[in-house]
């Protein structure tokens, strides 16, 4: 625990006076960001430590965490991501068994391409099994037979009910004593050496021993508030849409994408979820749809399927934020004591959520096992090439 007087101490590097209208409060850990990253970490930490989550928006998970394609795909991403995804899936499967309705639905991932591209992918990905042309058409009869040469299947991939997963993390954290505050944008983060931090969040002034940066697209901005070196975390726009089709969609069909990941589509109830898979650097913010991206995508999917897209039910855009090497940034900052990074999850923040939260919690509580040392090093904010 940290002294409540910290909030009134003269900050070494504050731009102006701190606002302490409601008086200071003490926490072991203050998590900035109420998306899936911040809430999952609160779930892991709250049974052991006093935790507060501060979210700028009036609702939790307003940004990237409510705009995903809701997939957990073990074959997707580099090796550390695949490991974290397998662990998360294992956890969510167990947790889901205790819920009134399961939150995972099998949604195999079907990857299409040339013979060479698919063979190369299968050779380096243990989760992928090659399919014959006939087997592929059987799995996805709405494909134009000439739209691909070869295909491979990840039958371990799942669709996940993300709102239920986030609600699980939130409710478990709160039940264990965490405080979750919305309308609480962090405006200043003042380090007090090894003692901790004073943080203004909305109108509150809070003190905490550890500050966690789980601010998604704003992670580098939040770091700069605390005088912490940024890590080159760049938000990238990605859109998705739910569309209606002329021919009925098989609700149990696979997620389909080409090896170059230039689009994907999958059933979404009676409709189709589609994405142009664009990855365009953007400023942090409330990302908005570019209509031309969706129109072009509809033509592209029209060319590879016989479904006949008839209209857009809804479309959205979110931000996938990652550093130059594409891996999350997780761990204590080496220069500013007790400042912890949980950011840069890119397109994997849902499928790695439980395992990344577990890894982060172990680092914060000093309980990391030797087995996870290499994984923690791969994600370290101090790794070469960041920022
Ligand atoms: C179209 C699309 C499809 C995707 N599909 C998948 C998928 O299928 N599977 C998958 O695993 N991932 C997917 N992703 C990626 C996934 O959505 C993200 O990796 C994940 O949501 C990131 O979570 P987060 O909590 O870090 O970020 P966010 O959900 O953005 O949360 C960060 C929060 O920090 C808050 N914040 C920022 N600054 C401050 C401040 N100063 N004070 C207080 N709060 C602050 C923000 O308001 C925000 O709520 C997809 C993303 C997109 C855009």
XYZ file of C-alpha atoms and ligand atoms in Angstrom:
440
model
C 0.000 0.000 0.000
C 1.127 3.556 -0.690
C 0.727 6.742 1.250
C -2.353 8.804 0.424
C -0.181 11.893 0.777
C 1.481 11.023 -2.515
C -1.362 12.667 -4.349
C -0.589 15.976 -2.736
C 3.158 15.711 -3.117
C 4.740 18.141 -5.546
C 5.114 16.094 -8.715
C 8.577 16.114 -10.252
C 7.416 16.289 -13.848
C 3.739 17.285 -13.779
C 2.605 19.915 -16.265
C 0.214 21.464 -13.746
C -1.403 20.912 -10.349
C -3.157 17.591 -9.752
C -6.908 17.679 -9.189
C -7.836 15.811 -6.025
C -11.467 16.811 -5.666
C -12.613 13.551 -4.095
C -9.505 12.879 -2.069
C -6.839 10.340 -2.791
C -7.410 6.592 -2.872
C -4.836 3.814 -2.543
C -4.407 0.764 -4.785
C -1.705 -1.755 -5.352
C -2.359 -1.691 -9.099
C -4.068 0.898 -11.296
C -4.922 -0.360 -14.788
C -5.426 2.240 -17.520
C -7.909 0.893 -20.103
C -11.188 -0.976 -19.729
C -10.899 -3.143 -22.836
C -10.339 -6.880 -22.802
C -6.670 -6.427 -21.839
C -7.313 -4.309 -18.752
C -10.334 -6.304 -17.580
C -8.674 -9.697 -18.021
C -5.666 -8.527 -16.000
C -7.993 -7.202 -13.278
C -9.591 -10.670 -13.161
C -6.186 -12.278 -12.597
C -4.902 -9.753 -10.049
C -7.939 -8.864 -7.940
C -7.898 -11.999 -5.766
C -4.386 -11.061 -4.562
C -4.074 -7.281 -4.826
C -6.200 -4.146 -4.588
C -6.970 -3.148 -8.163
C -8.658 -0.230 -9.887
C -9.411 -0.112 -13.632
C -9.912 3.333 -15.154
C -11.619 3.682 -18.522
C -11.967 6.952 -20.429
C -15.255 6.092 -22.159
C -18.695 5.835 -20.550
C -18.857 2.133 -21.437
C -16.254 -0.600 -21.130
C -14.731 -2.191 -24.249
C -15.958 0.672 -26.421
C -12.985 0.570 -28.812
C -11.138 -2.423 -30.320
C -12.525 -5.011 -27.900
C -16.096 -4.615 -29.172
C -15.098 -4.488 -32.852
C -13.343 -7.805 -33.459
C -14.282 -10.759 -35.660
C -14.608 -12.798 -32.423
C -12.290 -15.595 -33.541
C -9.756 -17.696 -31.629
C -7.524 -19.393 -34.192
C -4.536 -21.430 -32.979
C -2.930 -21.432 -36.443
C -3.029 -17.619 -36.679
C 0.021 -15.543 -35.811
C 3.667 -16.150 -34.876
C 4.772 -18.852 -32.410
C 4.339 -16.877 -29.135
C 0.810 -15.904 -30.231
C -0.057 -19.511 -31.077
C 1.131 -20.630 -27.636
C -0.905 -17.906 -25.884
C -3.943 -18.734 -28.016
C -3.841 -22.432 -27.135
C -3.638 -21.552 -23.430
C -6.484 -19.064 -23.715
C -8.679 -21.536 -25.574
C -8.031 -24.194 -22.948
C -9.016 -21.763 -20.229
C -12.124 -20.458 -22.030
C -13.295 -24.011 -22.761
C -13.135 -24.876 -19.037
C -14.694 -21.600 -17.961
C -17.419 -21.831 -20.601
C -18.517 -25.236 -19.281
C -19.665 -23.495 -16.086
C -21.776 -20.877 -17.872
C -25.506 -21.191 -18.682
C -24.663 -21.294 -22.416
C -21.323 -22.165 -24.048
C -19.417 -19.178 -25.375
C -17.283 -21.087 -27.882
C -18.591 -22.438 -31.182
C -16.378 -24.519 -33.500
C -15.500 -22.308 -36.452
C -12.753 -24.081 -38.441
C -10.428 -21.816 -40.403
C -10.181 -22.718 -44.100
C -7.177 -21.172 -45.857
C -7.182 -21.048 -49.666
C -4.332 -20.477 -52.100
C -2.044 -21.865 -54.722
C -0.530 -25.340 -54.270
C 2.832 -23.800 -53.355
C 1.512 -21.214 -50.906
C -0.713 -23.681 -49.060
C 2.048 -26.312 -48.910
C 4.458 -23.725 -47.471
C 1.911 -22.684 -44.872
C 1.143 -26.255 -43.833
C 4.874 -27.036 -43.551
C 5.367 -24.363 -40.897
C 2.061 -24.641 -39.047
C 1.241 -27.733 -36.999
C -2.433 -26.786 -36.656
C -3.092 -26.875 -40.420
C -4.128 -30.006 -42.315
C -4.228 -30.016 -46.145
C -7.614 -30.688 -47.770
C -8.318 -31.963 -51.285
C -10.293 -29.751 -53.648
C -13.362 -31.971 -53.183
C -13.065 -31.903 -49.373
C -12.794 -28.127 -49.490
C -15.928 -27.796 -51.638
C -17.750 -30.118 -49.252
C -16.822 -27.895 -46.305
C -17.621 -24.669 -48.126
C -19.995 -25.411 -51.026
C -20.559 -21.700 -51.665
C -17.029 -21.270 -53.064
C -16.513 -20.928 -56.813
C -14.601 -24.139 -57.664
C -12.109 -22.127 -59.719
C -11.387 -19.632 -56.935
C -8.556 -21.696 -55.391
C -6.066 -24.447 -56.182
C -5.417 -25.820 -52.715
C -6.663 -25.457 -49.145
C -5.779 -26.275 -45.546
C -7.950 -26.507 -42.449
C -7.406 -25.510 -38.827
C -10.171 -27.521 -37.185
C -9.232 -26.242 -33.700
C -10.354 -22.669 -34.460
C -13.337 -21.291 -32.539
C -15.750 -18.405 -32.650
C -16.124 -16.821 -29.221
C -18.909 -14.783 -27.668
C -16.702 -11.792 -26.826
C -19.251 -9.776 -24.781
C -19.748 -12.807 -22.518
C -15.994 -13.338 -22.184
C -15.439 -9.692 -21.277
C -18.332 -9.808 -18.819
C -16.759 -12.880 -17.228
C -13.461 -11.029 -16.732
C -15.228 -7.901 -15.415
C -17.625 -9.637 -13.051
C -14.958 -11.928 -11.614
C -12.654 -8.955 -11.043
C -15.396 -6.976 -9.299
C -16.449 -9.994 -7.212
C -12.839 -10.243 -6.024
C -12.846 -6.590 -4.988
C -11.626 -4.651 -8.037
C -13.071 -1.201 -8.662
C -13.932 -0.459 -12.301
C -14.427 3.211 -13.158
C -15.789 4.514 -16.460
C -15.795 8.184 -17.588
C -12.309 8.319 -16.086
C -9.840 9.435 -18.715
C -6.307 9.475 -17.358
C -4.851 12.937 -17.830
C -1.624 12.696 -15.860
C 0.631 9.950 -14.552
C 3.191 11.233 -12.076
C 5.901 8.791 -10.987
C 7.215 8.991 -7.421
C 10.297 6.849 -7.840
C 9.880 3.352 -6.459
C 6.950 4.455 -4.265
C 4.372 4.416 -7.047
C 2.319 6.933 -8.993
C -0.284 9.655 -8.667
C -2.785 9.480 -11.497
C -5.623 11.811 -12.406
C -8.544 9.889 -13.897
C -11.560 12.037 -14.727
C -12.077 14.123 -11.616
C -10.369 11.659 -9.310
C -6.818 11.590 -8.124
C -5.678 8.050 -7.412
C -2.448 6.650 -6.062
C -1.094 3.226 -6.857
C 2.072 1.245 -6.477
C 1.973 -0.108 -10.027
C 0.456 1.512 -13.114
C -0.500 -0.793 -15.991
C -0.720 0.639 -19.474
C -3.552 -1.316 -21.145
C -4.692 1.640 -23.235
C -4.849 -0.118 -26.628
C -4.382 2.399 -29.456
C -3.421 5.051 -26.887
C -0.665 2.993 -25.227
C 2.230 5.149 -26.447
C 0.286 8.324 -25.577
C -0.337 7.063 -22.049
C 3.331 6.100 -21.684
C 4.350 9.634 -22.598
C 2.047 10.969 -19.843
C 4.272 9.179 -17.345
C 7.519 10.217 -19.006
C 7.959 6.652 -20.280
C 9.699 6.024 -23.614
C 7.173 5.004 -26.286
C 7.556 1.644 -28.015
C 6.416 2.473 -31.558
C 2.909 1.096 -31.028
C 0.970 2.038 -34.166
C -2.811 1.635 -34.484
C -3.927 0.148 -37.819
C -7.468 0.393 -39.154
C -9.391 -2.771 -39.920
C -13.045 -2.994 -40.954
C -15.693 -5.681 -40.939
C -19.316 -5.887 -42.017
C -22.327 -8.133 -41.612
C -24.023 -8.650 -44.971
C -27.177 -10.380 -46.196
C -27.004 -12.876 -49.049
C -29.253 -14.138 -51.810
C -28.549 -17.784 -50.998
C -28.830 -19.100 -47.441
C -25.588 -19.190 -45.468
C -24.792 -22.453 -43.674
C -24.445 -21.247 -40.051
C -21.948 -24.046 -39.321
C -19.647 -23.192 -42.235
C -15.960 -22.317 -41.770
C -14.106 -19.025 -41.639
C -12.528 -18.668 -45.098
C -9.458 -16.627 -45.972
C -6.729 -16.703 -48.648
C -3.072 -17.292 -47.757
C -2.294 -13.596 -48.394
C -4.988 -12.661 -45.808
C -6.474 -10.096 -48.195
C -10.049 -10.815 -47.024
C -12.026 -13.200 -44.865
C -15.629 -14.240 -44.484
C -17.589 -16.519 -42.195
C -21.205 -17.211 -41.264
C -22.706 -14.932 -38.631
C -26.061 -16.478 -37.757
C -28.117 -16.218 -40.968
C -25.757 -13.573 -42.387
C -22.137 -13.371 -43.480
C -19.360 -11.537 -41.637
C -16.790 -10.155 -44.081
C -13.570 -8.139 -43.780
C -11.228 -6.552 -46.337
C -8.362 -7.195 -43.890
C -6.973 -3.739 -44.495
C -4.152 -2.655 -42.219
C -3.734 1.104 -42.552
C -1.792 3.161 -39.998
C -4.120 5.557 -38.169
C -4.280 7.930 -35.229
C -5.780 6.616 -31.963
C -9.523 7.364 -31.952
C -13.032 6.167 -32.721
C -12.254 4.572 -36.095
C -14.948 4.987 -38.740
C -15.865 2.918 -41.796
C -14.700 3.948 -45.255
C -17.651 2.921 -47.468
C -15.419 2.295 -50.491
C -13.515 -0.399 -48.559
C -16.733 -2.339 -47.979
C -18.031 -1.909 -51.548
C -14.750 -3.178 -52.980
C -14.786 -6.105 -50.560
C -18.311 -7.083 -51.585
C -17.139 -7.317 -55.212
C -14.130 -9.380 -54.190
C -16.174 -11.862 -52.176
C -18.748 -11.940 -54.974
C -15.962 -13.158 -57.256
C -14.999 -16.139 -55.073
C -18.427 -17.290 -53.787
C -21.870 -18.022 -55.183
C -23.674 -16.530 -52.160
C -24.685 -13.252 -53.836
C -24.328 -10.424 -51.301
C -27.531 -8.341 -51.316
C -26.924 -5.668 -48.669
C -24.958 -4.428 -45.677
C -26.665 -5.023 -42.324
C -23.978 -3.100 -40.420
C -20.312 -2.253 -40.793
C -17.635 -1.101 -38.371
C -13.959 -0.262 -38.135
C -11.569 -0.784 -35.262
C -7.870 -0.397 -34.543
C -5.301 -3.168 -34.264
C -2.292 -1.734 -32.474
C 1.117 -3.340 -32.610
C 4.842 -2.520 -32.643
C 7.101 -3.086 -35.614
C 7.735 -6.787 -34.853
C 4.019 -7.576 -34.468
C 4.222 -9.030 -30.954
C 2.517 -7.673 -27.815
C 4.518 -5.553 -25.378
C 4.186 -7.010 -21.877
C 6.289 -6.348 -18.807
C 7.751 -3.713 -16.502
C 9.453 -0.726 -18.070
C 13.169 -0.798 -17.267
C 13.495 2.991 -16.906
C 10.409 4.038 -14.952
C 9.962 1.798 -11.901
C 6.593 0.037 -11.519
C 5.250 1.145 -14.904
C 3.908 -1.994 -16.601
C 3.036 -2.503 -20.291
C 0.134 -4.678 -21.487
C -0.298 -3.442 -25.036
C 0.364 -4.095 -28.716
C -1.899 -7.156 -29.063
C -2.635 -6.289 -32.715
C -5.145 -8.731 -34.207
C -4.724 -11.249 -31.396
C -6.017 -9.483 -28.282
C -9.135 -11.628 -27.874
C -7.557 -14.988 -28.602
C -4.611 -14.376 -26.265
C -6.497 -12.520 -23.516
C -6.575 -15.057 -20.675
C -3.006 -16.257 -21.184
C -1.554 -12.759 -21.583
C -3.367 -11.705 -18.413
C -1.876 -14.715 -16.623
C 1.624 -13.882 -17.845
C 1.236 -10.205 -16.901
C -0.111 -11.102 -13.445
C 2.838 -13.448 -12.846
C 5.298 -10.693 -13.807
C 3.570 -8.162 -11.550
C 3.401 -10.490 -8.563
C 6.908 -11.888 -9.114
C 5.611 -15.427 -9.626
C 6.729 -16.079 -13.199
C 7.780 -19.698 -13.644
C 11.035 -20.640 -15.374
C 8.946 -22.300 -18.084
C 7.534 -18.903 -19.079
C 10.864 -17.067 -19.023
C 11.418 -17.315 -22.780
C 7.849 -16.198 -23.551
C 8.200 -13.207 -21.226
C 11.522 -12.292 -22.876
C 9.934 -12.442 -26.351
C 7.266 -9.933 -25.269
C 9.465 -7.737 -23.085
C 9.268 -3.937 -23.523
C 13.079 -4.040 -23.419
C 13.465 -6.365 -26.434
C 15.602 -5.102 -29.305
C 14.024 -3.096 -32.111
C 11.070 -1.513 -30.278
C 10.343 2.184 -30.282
C -11.958 -5.631 -37.318
C -11.161 -6.285 -36.216
C -11.221 -7.659 -36.081
C -10.510 -8.282 -35.055
N -10.673 -9.634 -34.873
C -10.021 -10.256 -33.870
C -10.223 -11.642 -33.641
O -11.005 -12.293 -34.328
N -9.532 -12.235 -32.638
C -8.647 -11.526 -31.848
O -8.015 -12.115 -30.979
N -8.476 -10.196 -32.006
C -9.144 -9.544 -32.994
N -8.974 -8.196 -33.164
C -8.037 -7.485 -32.287
C -8.650 -7.221 -30.906
O -9.912 -6.610 -31.053
C -7.690 -6.337 -30.097
O -6.403 -6.928 -30.059
C -8.140 -6.162 -28.652
O -9.487 -5.778 -28.582
C -7.288 -5.114 -27.933
O -7.825 -4.942 -26.631
P -7.343 -3.759 -25.694
O -8.045 -3.932 -24.407
O -5.863 -3.702 -25.716
O -7.812 -2.427 -26.473
P -9.178 -1.598 -26.361
O -10.358 -2.494 -26.403
O -9.119 -0.545 -27.406
O -9.104 -1.000 -24.916
C -8.231 0.070 -24.578
C -9.019 1.028 -23.730
O -8.159 2.011 -23.183
C -8.929 3.172 -23.020
N -8.055 4.331 -22.855
C -7.197 4.858 -23.750
N -6.587 5.941 -23.250
C -7.074 6.105 -21.989
C -6.833 7.053 -20.964
N -5.975 8.085 -21.109
N -7.510 6.918 -19.792
C -8.384 5.891 -19.605
N -8.650 4.974 -20.565
C -8.006 5.076 -21.725
C -9.744 3.249 -24.305
O -10.871 4.082 -24.168
C -10.081 1.786 -24.522
O -11.366 1.443 -24.038
C -9.682 -7.524 -34.166
C -9.634 -6.136 -34.311
C -10.362 -5.514 -35.314
C -10.313 -4.022 -35.423
